[in-house]
Amino acid sequence: MTDFLGAAWWLLVSLGILVTIHEFGHFWVARRCGVRVLRFSIGFGGALWQRTARDGTEYRIAAIPLGGYVKMLDEREADVPEAEAGRAFNRQPVWKRIAIVAAGPAANLLLCFALLWAMFVIGRPDYAPVLGPSTGIAAASGLRGDDRVLALDGRATPTWMELQMALLPAALDRADVPLRVAGRDGAERQVTLRLSQLPADFDQRQVLRSIGLVPRHFTVPADVGQVLPDGAAWGTLAEGDRITAIDGRPVERFEDIGPLVQALGEGGGEAMIEVTRDGERLAFPLAPREVEGDGGDRRWVLGIEAPRRIELPPKDALQQYGPVAAVPVAAREVGHLTGQLLGMIRRAFTGRLALENTVAGPLTIARATNAYASQGVAWYLTILAMLSLSIAILNLLPIPLLDGGHLLYYLIELVKGSPLSERAMAAGQYVGLVLLAGLMGLAFYNDILQLVR
């Protein structure tokens, strides 16, 4: 229940900020262009709060917080006194109408930059891009445990999030990418990650797992979570023991235990299992037992299980810049994120991006904002910046009813020298309504998929 309330809260706060800035862009430019604004509304439906200013503009917070609008004086919507006709939106030159419509997405773009700048100044803590034990494609490509990924395809990856975001589009394209990595000894080398070997139907929500990459901070410590009754370790090892060595070979992670026990069992002997218990170093003679697995295969085991709950280590990387240095960094990040988002839209149309990953619904956005906000201010600024950029770009799509659709009308007007006919614009509105209904339906469908998984 707490998670639900937290997600709902951060969704409302985030939408409130993003919609307010977007509509303020329209409002501010409209006023500067001499257009009379009748209403500035955050949300749709009945008013929860409203106030009318001295200039006659009504400011409103409405009941349905999934958007907002700026209502301007317009002869196409109501009769306008002749004295006020010059302040009507439809009477403005086309360049002014373009400026007013484009101001909403532009405001979200500026907000994205401001939020990223603030995030870099505050500093976003993260994990270093250091790998745990590699398997599958990652291991076959030459990546090893404790490798630190310095750059992917020439772009620096100072944090784990940077690495993840760089890997996703390459994985969707199933394109081999060059990595510059540093091993445990600090020596650098080039590795080509063979993403072309990914199956066509790989799980796009589990890219790292599909590649065989595990972050070091997600690796399971070699702690005994449970000793199985009648197992080889029953009566010898205890819950909470940290295994440090098996037969003289060091153990750092729980994943190291299986291969060492298997080798010990195949050798047919007993060995010393070294552990740390309550700060004391102990050693016990122990022989593994052979058991039959679910698939009928035989394997050697100690009869222990990993801890069910794992405490993540402290974050060990920080992206932080001074107020001046953060300006170009934030600008470059806006450009990079814009390119990535446009690339995702292109992949959605070409079928490389799975349908369930194309459009996020309110439930998915709520969960994401709650998860980011729980990690601190800098992380919340990150998700808010990405959402603001998404709103800017999606609103510029040439779909009637969106800002991009209106801009398309005005560009056609510039080319042909006269506005589109009301019939053509009405037809466009119906098309836009169908497209938006389809997008909303897809978003809610994806949310439902998240609930049932």
Short mmCIF file of C-alpha atoms in Angstrom, two decimals:
data_model
loop_
_atom_site.label_atom_id
_atom_site.label_comp_id
_atom_site.label_asym_id
_atom_site.label_seq_id
_atom_site.Cartn_x
_atom_site.Cartn_y
_atom_site.Cartn_z
CA MET A 1 0.00 0.00 0.00
CA THR A 2 2.88 2.34 0.82
CA ASP A 3 4.45 1.71 -2.60
CA PHE A 4 1.13 2.42 -4.31
CA LEU A 5 0.64 5.71 -2.47
CA GLY A 6 4.24 6.70 -3.14
CA ALA A 7 3.91 5.92 -6.83
CA ALA A 8 0.62 7.85 -7.07
CA TRP A 9 2.13 10.84 -5.26
CA TRP A 10 5.22 11.06 -7.46
CA LEU A 11 3.13 10.61 -10.60
CA LEU A 12 0.89 13.54 -9.64
CA VAL A 13 3.84 15.73 -8.67
CA SER A 14 5.74 14.90 -11.86
CA LEU A 15 2.78 15.41 -14.18
CA GLY A 16 1.93 18.65 -12.38
CA ILE A 17 5.43 20.04 -12.95
CA LEU A 18 5.74 18.89 -16.57
CA VAL A 19 2.27 19.99 -17.65
CA THR A 20 2.58 23.36 -15.91
CA ILE A 21 5.88 24.13 -17.66
CA HIS A 22 4.55 22.95 -21.03
CA GLU A 23 1.40 25.04 -20.85
CA PHE A 24 3.30 28.00 -19.43
CA GLY A 25 5.41 27.96 -22.60
CA HIS A 26 2.25 28.38 -24.72
CA PHE A 27 0.88 30.97 -22.27
CA TRP A 28 4.02 33.09 -22.06
CA VAL A 29 4.63 33.30 -25.81
CA ALA A 30 0.93 33.90 -26.54
CA ARG A 31 0.93 36.88 -24.20
CA ARG A 32 4.12 38.23 -25.79
CA CYS A 33 2.51 37.88 -29.22
CA GLY A 34 -0.48 39.95 -28.14
CA VAL A 35 -2.97 37.07 -27.96
CA ARG A 36 -5.55 37.18 -25.18
CA VAL A 37 -5.48 34.10 -22.93
CA LEU A 38 -8.89 33.18 -21.52
CA ARG A 39 -7.90 30.23 -19.36
CA PHE A 40 -4.75 28.53 -18.08
CA SER A 41 -5.73 25.08 -16.80
CA ILE A 42 -3.70 22.30 -15.21
CA GLY A 43 -5.81 19.19 -15.68
CA PHE A 44 -9.15 18.61 -17.37
CA GLY A 45 -12.73 18.45 -16.17
CA GLY A 46 -14.32 20.29 -13.27
CA ALA A 47 -12.34 22.89 -11.38
CA LEU A 48 -10.90 22.03 -7.97
CA TRP A 49 -9.56 25.57 -7.65
CA GLN A 50 -9.78 28.63 -9.85
CA ARG A 51 -9.05 32.32 -9.76
CA THR A 52 -9.66 35.10 -12.28
CA ALA A 53 -6.91 37.69 -12.59
CA ARG A 54 -7.44 41.41 -13.23
CA ASP A 55 -6.74 40.97 -16.94
CA GLY A 56 -9.60 38.45 -17.20
CA THR A 57 -7.45 35.31 -17.47
CA GLU A 58 -8.85 32.40 -15.47
CA TYR A 59 -6.31 30.17 -13.71
CA ARG A 60 -7.59 26.71 -12.86
CA ILE A 61 -6.55 23.38 -11.32
CA ALA A 62 -8.91 20.72 -12.63
CA ALA A 63 -9.95 17.30 -11.38
CA ILE A 64 -8.28 15.06 -14.00
CA PRO A 65 -4.52 15.62 -13.72
CA LEU A 66 -3.53 13.97 -17.01
CA GLY A 67 -2.69 17.08 -19.00
CA GLY A 68 -3.67 20.70 -19.29
CA TYR A 69 -4.45 23.42 -21.79
CA VAL A 70 -4.29 27.14 -22.56
CA LYS A 71 -7.54 28.51 -23.98
CA MET A 72 -7.01 31.56 -26.16
CA LEU A 73 -9.41 33.99 -27.79
CA ASP A 74 -10.33 32.44 -31.13
CA GLU A 75 -13.09 33.30 -33.61
CA ARG A 76 -13.41 29.64 -34.60
CA GLU A 77 -14.64 28.76 -31.11
CA ALA A 78 -16.86 31.70 -30.16
CA ASP A 79 -17.95 35.13 -31.30
CA VAL A 80 -15.29 37.77 -30.70
CA PRO A 81 -16.11 41.48 -30.36
CA GLU A 82 -14.57 43.49 -33.19
CA ALA A 83 -12.57 45.50 -30.67
CA GLU A 84 -10.88 42.28 -29.50
CA ALA A 85 -10.48 40.65 -32.91
CA GLY A 86 -6.84 41.73 -33.19
CA ARG A 87 -6.04 39.69 -30.06
CA ALA A 88 -7.62 36.49 -31.39
CA PHE A 89 -5.27 33.59 -32.05
CA ASN A 90 -6.66 32.86 -35.51
CA ARG A 91 -6.01 36.47 -36.62
CA GLN A 92 -2.26 36.25 -35.90
CA PRO A 93 0.35 35.93 -38.66
CA VAL A 94 1.41 32.34 -39.25
CA TRP A 95 4.86 32.88 -37.73
CA LYS A 96 3.26 33.96 -34.45
CA ARG A 97 0.99 30.93 -34.40
CA ILE A 98 4.01 28.70 -35.03
CA ALA A 99 5.88 30.36 -32.17
CA ILE A 100 2.96 29.95 -29.76
CA VAL A 101 2.44 26.27 -30.60
CA ALA A 102 6.15 25.42 -30.58
CA ALA A 103 6.63 27.15 -27.21
CA GLY A 104 5.17 24.23 -25.26
CA PRO A 105 7.65 21.59 -26.45
CA ALA A 106 10.42 24.21 -26.28
CA ALA A 107 9.60 24.84 -22.62
CA ASN A 108 9.86 21.10 -21.88
CA LEU A 109 13.18 20.97 -23.70
CA LEU A 110 14.52 23.87 -21.63
CA LEU A 111 13.19 22.22 -18.49
CA CYS A 112 15.03 19.02 -19.42
CA PHE A 113 18.27 20.98 -19.70
CA ALA A 114 17.68 22.80 -16.40
CA LEU A 115 16.88 19.57 -14.56
CA LEU A 116 19.97 17.81 -15.91
CA TRP A 117 22.12 20.81 -15.01
CA ALA A 118 20.76 20.74 -11.45
CA MET A 119 21.29 16.97 -11.28
CA PHE A 120 24.94 17.29 -12.31
CA VAL A 121 25.53 20.12 -9.83
CA ILE A 122 23.94 18.17 -6.96
CA GLY A 123 25.72 14.98 -8.04
CA ARG A 124 24.10 11.66 -8.90
CA PRO A 125 25.50 8.71 -6.94
CA ASP A 126 25.65 5.43 -8.81
CA TYR A 127 27.60 2.21 -9.06
CA ALA A 128 30.81 1.98 -11.07
CA PRO A 129 30.40 -0.08 -14.28
CA VAL A 130 32.31 -3.06 -12.89
CA LEU A 131 31.24 -6.53 -13.97
CA GLY A 132 30.56 -9.61 -11.92
CA PRO A 133 31.05 -13.10 -13.35
CA SER A 134 30.26 -13.03 -17.09
CA THR A 135 28.42 -15.78 -18.94
CA GLY A 136 27.00 -16.39 -22.40
CA ILE A 137 27.73 -13.78 -25.05
CA ALA A 138 29.63 -11.55 -22.62
CA ALA A 139 32.03 -14.35 -21.60
CA ALA A 140 32.47 -15.52 -25.19
CA SER A 141 33.34 -11.94 -26.17
CA GLY A 142 36.17 -11.89 -23.64
CA LEU A 143 34.62 -10.00 -20.71
CA ARG A 144 35.67 -11.20 -17.29
CA GLY A 145 34.61 -10.66 -13.70
CA ASP A 146 35.88 -7.39 -12.17
CA ASP A 147 36.34 -5.81 -15.62
CA ARG A 148 35.50 -2.10 -15.55
CA VAL A 149 33.83 -0.83 -18.73
CA LEU A 150 35.42 2.53 -19.54
CA ALA A 151 33.70 3.28 -22.83
CA LEU A 152 31.21 1.78 -25.26
CA ASP A 153 31.61 2.64 -28.95
CA GLY A 154 33.75 5.65 -28.00
CA ARG A 155 31.32 7.10 -25.42
CA ALA A 156 32.56 7.15 -21.83
CA THR A 157 30.56 5.06 -19.35
CA PRO A 158 31.45 6.47 -15.91
CA THR A 159 28.50 4.81 -14.16
CA TRP A 160 26.43 1.67 -14.42
CA MET A 161 23.39 3.60 -15.66
CA GLU A 162 25.44 5.11 -18.50
CA LEU A 163 26.53 1.60 -19.51
CA GLN A 164 22.96 0.26 -19.43
CA MET A 165 21.60 3.12 -21.52
CA ALA A 166 24.38 2.69 -24.07
CA LEU A 167 23.86 -1.08 -24.29
CA LEU A 168 20.10 -0.99 -24.88
CA PRO A 169 20.00 0.52 -28.42
CA ALA A 170 22.95 -1.62 -29.52
CA ALA A 171 21.19 -4.73 -28.25
CA LEU A 172 17.94 -3.79 -30.01
CA ASP A 173 19.91 -3.39 -33.24
CA ARG A 174 21.81 -6.62 -32.46
CA ALA A 175 24.97 -4.80 -33.52
CA ASP A 176 28.47 -5.71 -32.35
CA VAL A 177 29.97 -2.87 -30.30
CA PRO A 178 33.54 -2.14 -29.22
CA LEU A 179 34.19 -1.81 -25.49
CA ARG A 180 37.23 -0.35 -23.78
CA VAL A 181 37.66 -2.14 -20.46
CA ALA A 182 40.16 -2.24 -17.62
CA GLY A 183 40.88 -5.52 -15.87
CA ARG A 184 41.42 -6.08 -12.16
CA ASP A 185 45.11 -5.20 -12.64
CA GLY A 186 44.22 -1.89 -14.32
CA ALA A 187 45.47 -2.92 -17.76
CA GLU A 188 43.20 -1.65 -20.54
CA ARG A 189 42.11 -3.68 -23.55
CA GLN A 190 39.59 -3.60 -26.40
CA VAL A 191 36.73 -6.09 -26.47
CA THR A 192 34.06 -6.51 -29.13
CA LEU A 193 30.74 -7.41 -27.56
CA ARG A 194 29.05 -9.77 -30.03
CA LEU A 195 25.49 -8.53 -29.73
CA SER A 196 24.79 -9.88 -33.22
CA GLN A 197 24.61 -13.29 -31.52
CA LEU A 198 21.54 -12.29 -29.52
CA PRO A 199 18.49 -14.33 -30.55
CA ALA A 200 15.80 -12.40 -32.40
CA ASP A 201 13.30 -13.04 -29.59
CA PHE A 202 15.51 -12.08 -26.64
CA ASP A 203 13.81 -10.46 -23.65
CA GLN A 204 14.18 -6.71 -24.24
CA ARG A 205 13.34 -6.00 -20.60
CA GLN A 206 16.25 -8.19 -19.45
CA VAL A 207 19.00 -7.03 -21.81
CA LEU A 208 21.87 -7.56 -19.37
CA ARG A 209 20.73 -11.09 -18.52
CA SER A 210 20.35 -11.92 -22.21
CA ILE A 211 23.90 -10.74 -22.86
CA GLY A 212 25.30 -12.54 -19.80
CA LEU A 213 26.34 -9.43 -17.91
CA VAL A 214 26.00 -9.17 -14.15
CA PRO A 215 26.95 -5.99 -12.26
CA ARG A 216 29.43 -6.64 -9.52
CA HIS A 217 27.19 -4.94 -6.96
CA PHE A 218 24.45 -7.49 -7.74
CA THR A 219 26.64 -10.51 -7.13
CA VAL A 220 25.67 -12.67 -4.16
CA PRO A 221 28.19 -12.85 -1.30
CA ALA A 222 29.42 -16.31 -0.32
CA ASP A 223 27.19 -16.38 2.76
CA VAL A 224 25.24 -19.42 3.89
CA GLY A 225 21.57 -18.46 3.84
CA GLN A 226 20.23 -21.89 4.78
CA VAL A 227 21.67 -25.31 5.56
CA LEU A 228 19.45 -28.05 4.15
CA PRO A 229 18.54 -30.89 6.55
CA ASP A 230 20.46 -34.12 5.89
CA GLY A 231 22.75 -32.27 3.44
CA ALA A 232 26.52 -32.63 3.49
CA ALA A 233 26.91 -29.40 5.46
CA TRP A 234 24.17 -30.19 8.02
CA GLY A 235 25.60 -29.94 11.52
CA THR A 236 28.85 -28.41 10.27
CA LEU A 237 28.10 -25.10 8.58
CA ALA A 238 25.61 -22.61 10.01
CA GLU A 239 23.42 -19.84 8.63
CA GLY A 240 25.41 -16.63 8.37
CA ASP A 241 28.75 -18.34 7.77
CA ARG A 242 30.80 -16.65 5.06
CA ILE A 243 32.74 -19.21 3.02
CA THR A 244 36.21 -17.89 2.25
CA ALA A 245 37.93 -20.95 0.72
CA ILE A 246 37.27 -24.51 -0.48
CA ASP A 247 40.22 -26.90 -0.64
CA GLY A 248 42.56 -23.93 -0.39
CA ARG A 249 40.98 -22.08 -3.32
CA PRO A 250 39.60 -18.62 -2.45
CA VAL A 251 35.86 -17.95 -2.63
CA GLU A 252 34.61 -14.40 -3.20
CA ARG A 253 31.03 -14.92 -4.39
CA PHE A 254 28.32 -17.50 -3.94
CA GLU A 255 28.64 -18.29 -7.64
CA ASP A 256 32.22 -19.47 -7.00
CA ILE A 257 31.04 -22.28 -4.70
CA GLY A 258 29.33 -24.52 -7.28
CA PRO A 259 32.30 -25.12 -9.63
CA LEU A 260 34.70 -25.70 -6.71
CA VAL A 261 32.34 -28.18 -5.04
CA GLN A 262 31.78 -29.97 -8.36
CA ALA A 263 35.54 -30.33 -8.89
CA LEU A 264 35.94 -31.53 -5.31
CA GLY A 265 33.22 -34.14 -5.71
CA GLU A 266 34.62 -35.42 -8.99
CA GLY A 267 37.97 -35.74 -7.28
CA GLY A 268 36.35 -38.09 -4.81
CA GLY A 269 37.81 -36.56 -1.67
CA GLU A 270 37.18 -34.59 1.46
CA ALA A 271 38.51 -31.05 1.78
CA MET A 272 38.69 -28.19 4.24
CA ILE A 273 35.94 -25.59 4.01
CA GLU A 274 37.14 -22.29 5.49
CA VAL A 275 34.55 -19.87 6.85
CA THR A 276 34.24 -16.72 8.90
CA ARG A 277 31.73 -17.00 11.76
CA ASP A 278 31.07 -14.13 14.19
CA GLY A 279 34.43 -12.62 13.26
CA GLU A 280 36.32 -15.87 13.90
CA ARG A 281 38.07 -17.87 11.16
CA LEU A 282 37.19 -21.56 11.20
CA ALA A 283 37.89 -24.59 9.00
CA PHE A 284 35.91 -27.84 8.73
CA PRO A 285 36.58 -31.06 6.85
CA LEU A 286 33.64 -31.65 4.53
CA ALA A 287 32.85 -33.95 1.61
CA PRO A 288 30.11 -33.00 -0.91
CA ARG A 289 27.31 -35.40 -1.80
CA GLU A 290 26.10 -36.34 -5.23
CA VAL A 291 22.43 -35.60 -5.97
CA GLU A 292 20.16 -35.85 -8.98
CA GLY A 293 18.99 -32.59 -10.46
CA ASP A 294 15.55 -31.77 -11.90
CA GLY A 295 16.73 -32.68 -15.38
CA GLY A 296 18.10 -36.04 -14.29
CA ASP A 297 21.71 -34.84 -14.30
CA ARG A 298 24.02 -35.70 -11.40
CA ARG A 299 25.93 -33.02 -9.50
CA TRP A 300 27.86 -32.56 -6.29
CA VAL A 301 26.53 -30.19 -3.61
CA LEU A 302 27.14 -29.12 -0.02
CA GLY A 303 23.44 -28.75 0.76
CA ILE A 304 23.40 -24.99 1.31
CA GLU A 305 21.41 -22.13 -0.19
CA ALA A 306 22.23 -18.48 -0.80
CA PRO A 307 20.76 -15.69 1.36
CA ARG A 308 17.27 -14.73 0.26
CA ARG A 309 17.80 -11.02 0.91
CA ILE A 310 20.95 -9.26 -0.22
CA GLU A 311 22.09 -5.88 1.03
CA LEU A 312 23.49 -3.81 -1.82
CA PRO A 313 26.87 -2.21 -1.14
CA PRO A 314 27.22 1.61 -0.98
CA LYS A 315 27.32 3.36 -4.34
CA ASP A 316 30.88 4.03 -5.41
CA ALA A 317 30.60 6.43 -8.37
CA LEU A 318 29.43 10.04 -8.46
CA GLN A 319 28.62 12.19 -11.47
CA GLN A 320 29.09 15.75 -10.28
CA TYR A 321 30.28 19.03 -11.81
CA GLY A 322 30.53 22.64 -10.78
CA PRO A 323 27.77 25.06 -11.82
CA VAL A 324 29.73 26.34 -14.84
CA ALA A 325 31.18 23.02 -15.96
CA ALA A 326 27.72 21.44 -15.71
CA VAL A 327 26.31 23.70 -18.47
CA PRO A 328 28.03 22.06 -21.48
CA VAL A 329 27.71 18.62 -19.89
CA ALA A 330 23.94 19.06 -19.49
CA ALA A 331 23.65 20.39 -23.06
CA ARG A 332 25.50 17.36 -24.44
CA GLU A 333 23.32 15.05 -22.36
CA VAL A 334 20.15 16.63 -23.78
CA GLY A 335 21.48 16.03 -27.28
CA HIS A 336 22.44 12.45 -26.48
CA LEU A 337 19.09 11.62 -24.87
CA THR A 338 17.24 13.23 -27.78
CA GLY A 339 19.13 11.04 -30.23
CA GLN A 340 18.38 7.96 -28.16
CA LEU A 341 14.66 8.74 -27.89
CA LEU A 342 14.35 9.44 -31.62
CA GLY A 343 16.18 6.18 -32.25
CA MET A 344 13.67 4.33 -30.07
CA ILE A 345 10.79 5.85 -32.03
CA ARG A 346 12.45 4.71 -35.26
CA ARG A 347 12.96 1.20 -33.86
CA ALA A 348 9.31 1.08 -32.81
CA PHE A 349 8.19 1.78 -36.38
CA THR A 350 10.64 -0.73 -37.86
CA GLY A 351 9.62 -3.47 -35.40
CA ARG A 352 12.95 -3.76 -33.60
CA LEU A 353 11.36 -2.52 -30.38
CA ALA A 354 8.74 -4.89 -28.99
CA LEU A 355 5.18 -3.58 -28.86
CA GLU A 356 4.99 -3.86 -25.07
CA ASN A 357 8.06 -1.62 -24.72
CA THR A 358 6.95 1.21 -26.99
CA VAL A 359 4.57 3.37 -24.95
CA ALA A 360 4.59 3.60 -21.15
CA GLY A 361 1.27 4.04 -19.40
CA PRO A 362 0.59 5.95 -16.17
CA LEU A 363 1.22 2.87 -14.02
CA THR A 364 4.67 2.28 -15.51
CA ILE A 365 5.55 5.96 -15.23
CA ALA A 366 4.33 6.05 -11.62
CA ARG A 367 6.46 3.06 -10.67
CA ALA A 368 9.50 4.51 -12.41
CA THR A 369 9.21 7.94 -10.79
CA ASN A 370 8.71 6.35 -7.37
CA ALA A 371 11.76 4.09 -7.87
CA TYR A 372 13.95 6.99 -8.99
CA ALA A 373 12.70 9.35 -6.27
CA SER A 374 13.49 6.75 -3.59
CA GLN A 375 17.17 7.00 -4.59
CA GLY A 376 17.43 10.71 -3.87
CA VAL A 377 16.92 14.15 -5.38
CA ALA A 378 19.47 13.75 -8.18
CA TRP A 379 17.83 10.54 -9.41
CA TYR A 380 14.36 12.12 -9.32
CA LEU A 381 15.68 15.05 -11.38
CA THR A 382 17.00 12.48 -13.88
CA ILE A 383 13.64 10.77 -14.45
CA LEU A 384 11.85 14.13 -14.52
CA ALA A 385 14.28 15.38 -17.19
CA MET A 386 13.74 12.27 -19.31
CA LEU A 387 9.95 12.59 -19.01
CA SER A 388 10.12 16.27 -19.93
CA LEU A 389 12.18 15.46 -23.02
CA SER A 390 9.73 12.68 -23.95
CA ILE A 391 6.80 15.09 -23.72
CA ALA A 392 8.63 17.61 -25.89
CA ILE A 393 9.42 15.10 -28.63
CA LEU A 394 6.09 13.27 -28.56
CA ASN A 395 4.23 16.56 -28.80
CA LEU A 396 6.21 17.42 -31.92
CA LEU A 397 5.07 14.29 -33.75
CA PRO A 398 2.99 15.35 -36.79
CA ILE A 399 -0.25 14.00 -35.33
CA PRO A 400 -3.33 16.27 -35.47
CA LEU A 401 -4.47 17.37 -31.98
CA LEU A 402 -0.82 17.45 -30.84
CA ASP A 403 1.41 20.50 -31.18
CA GLY A 404 3.25 18.79 -34.03
CA GLY A 405 0.00 18.39 -35.96
CA HIS A 406 -0.78 22.10 -35.66
CA LEU A 407 2.77 22.96 -36.73
CA LEU A 408 2.27 20.74 -39.78
CA TYR A 409 -0.88 22.71 -40.69
CA TYR A 410 1.00 26.00 -40.37
CA LEU A 411 3.94 24.79 -42.45
CA ILE A 412 1.51 23.74 -45.18
CA GLU A 413 -0.04 27.20 -44.92
CA LEU A 414 3.38 28.78 -45.39
CA VAL A 415 4.00 26.71 -48.51
CA LYS A 416 0.59 27.17 -50.18
CA GLY A 417 0.10 30.73 -49.01
CA SER A 418 -3.31 30.16 -47.42
CA PRO A 419 -4.71 28.15 -44.49
CA LEU A 420 -6.01 24.63 -44.94
CA SER A 421 -9.75 24.36 -45.44
CA GLU A 422 -11.89 23.74 -42.40
CA ARG A 423 -12.95 20.43 -43.95
CA ALA A 424 -9.34 19.26 -44.27
CA MET A 425 -8.54 20.34 -40.73
CA ALA A 426 -11.65 18.59 -39.37
CA ALA A 427 -10.65 15.37 -41.14
CA GLY A 428 -7.18 15.71 -39.64
CA GLN A 429 -8.70 16.11 -36.19
CA TYR A 430 -10.58 12.83 -36.55
CA VAL A 431 -7.42 11.08 -37.70
CA GLY A 432 -5.53 12.54 -34.76
CA LEU A 433 -8.24 11.45 -32.35
CA VAL A 434 -8.03 7.86 -33.63
CA LEU A 435 -4.23 7.83 -33.41
CA LEU A 436 -4.21 9.26 -29.89
CA ALA A 437 -6.87 6.79 -28.78
CA GLY A 438 -4.71 4.02 -30.18
CA LEU A 439 -1.62 5.28 -28.34
CA MET A 440 -3.55 5.56 -25.09
CA GLY A 441 -4.97 2.10 -25.54
CA LEU A 442 -1.49 0.70 -26.15
CA ALA A 443 -0.18 2.49 -23.05
CA PHE A 444 -2.91 1.00 -20.84
CA TYR A 445 -2.41 -2.42 -22.46
CA ASN A 446 1.30 -2.28 -21.57
CA ASP A 447 0.38 -1.32 -18.01
CA ILE A 448 -1.91 -4.34 -17.77
CA LEU A 449 0.92 -6.56 -19.02
CA GLN A 450 3.09 -5.19 -16.19
CA LEU A 451 0.43 -6.13 -13.64
CA VAL A 452 -0.06 -9.70 -14.82
CA ARG A 453 3.64 -10.54 -15.19
#
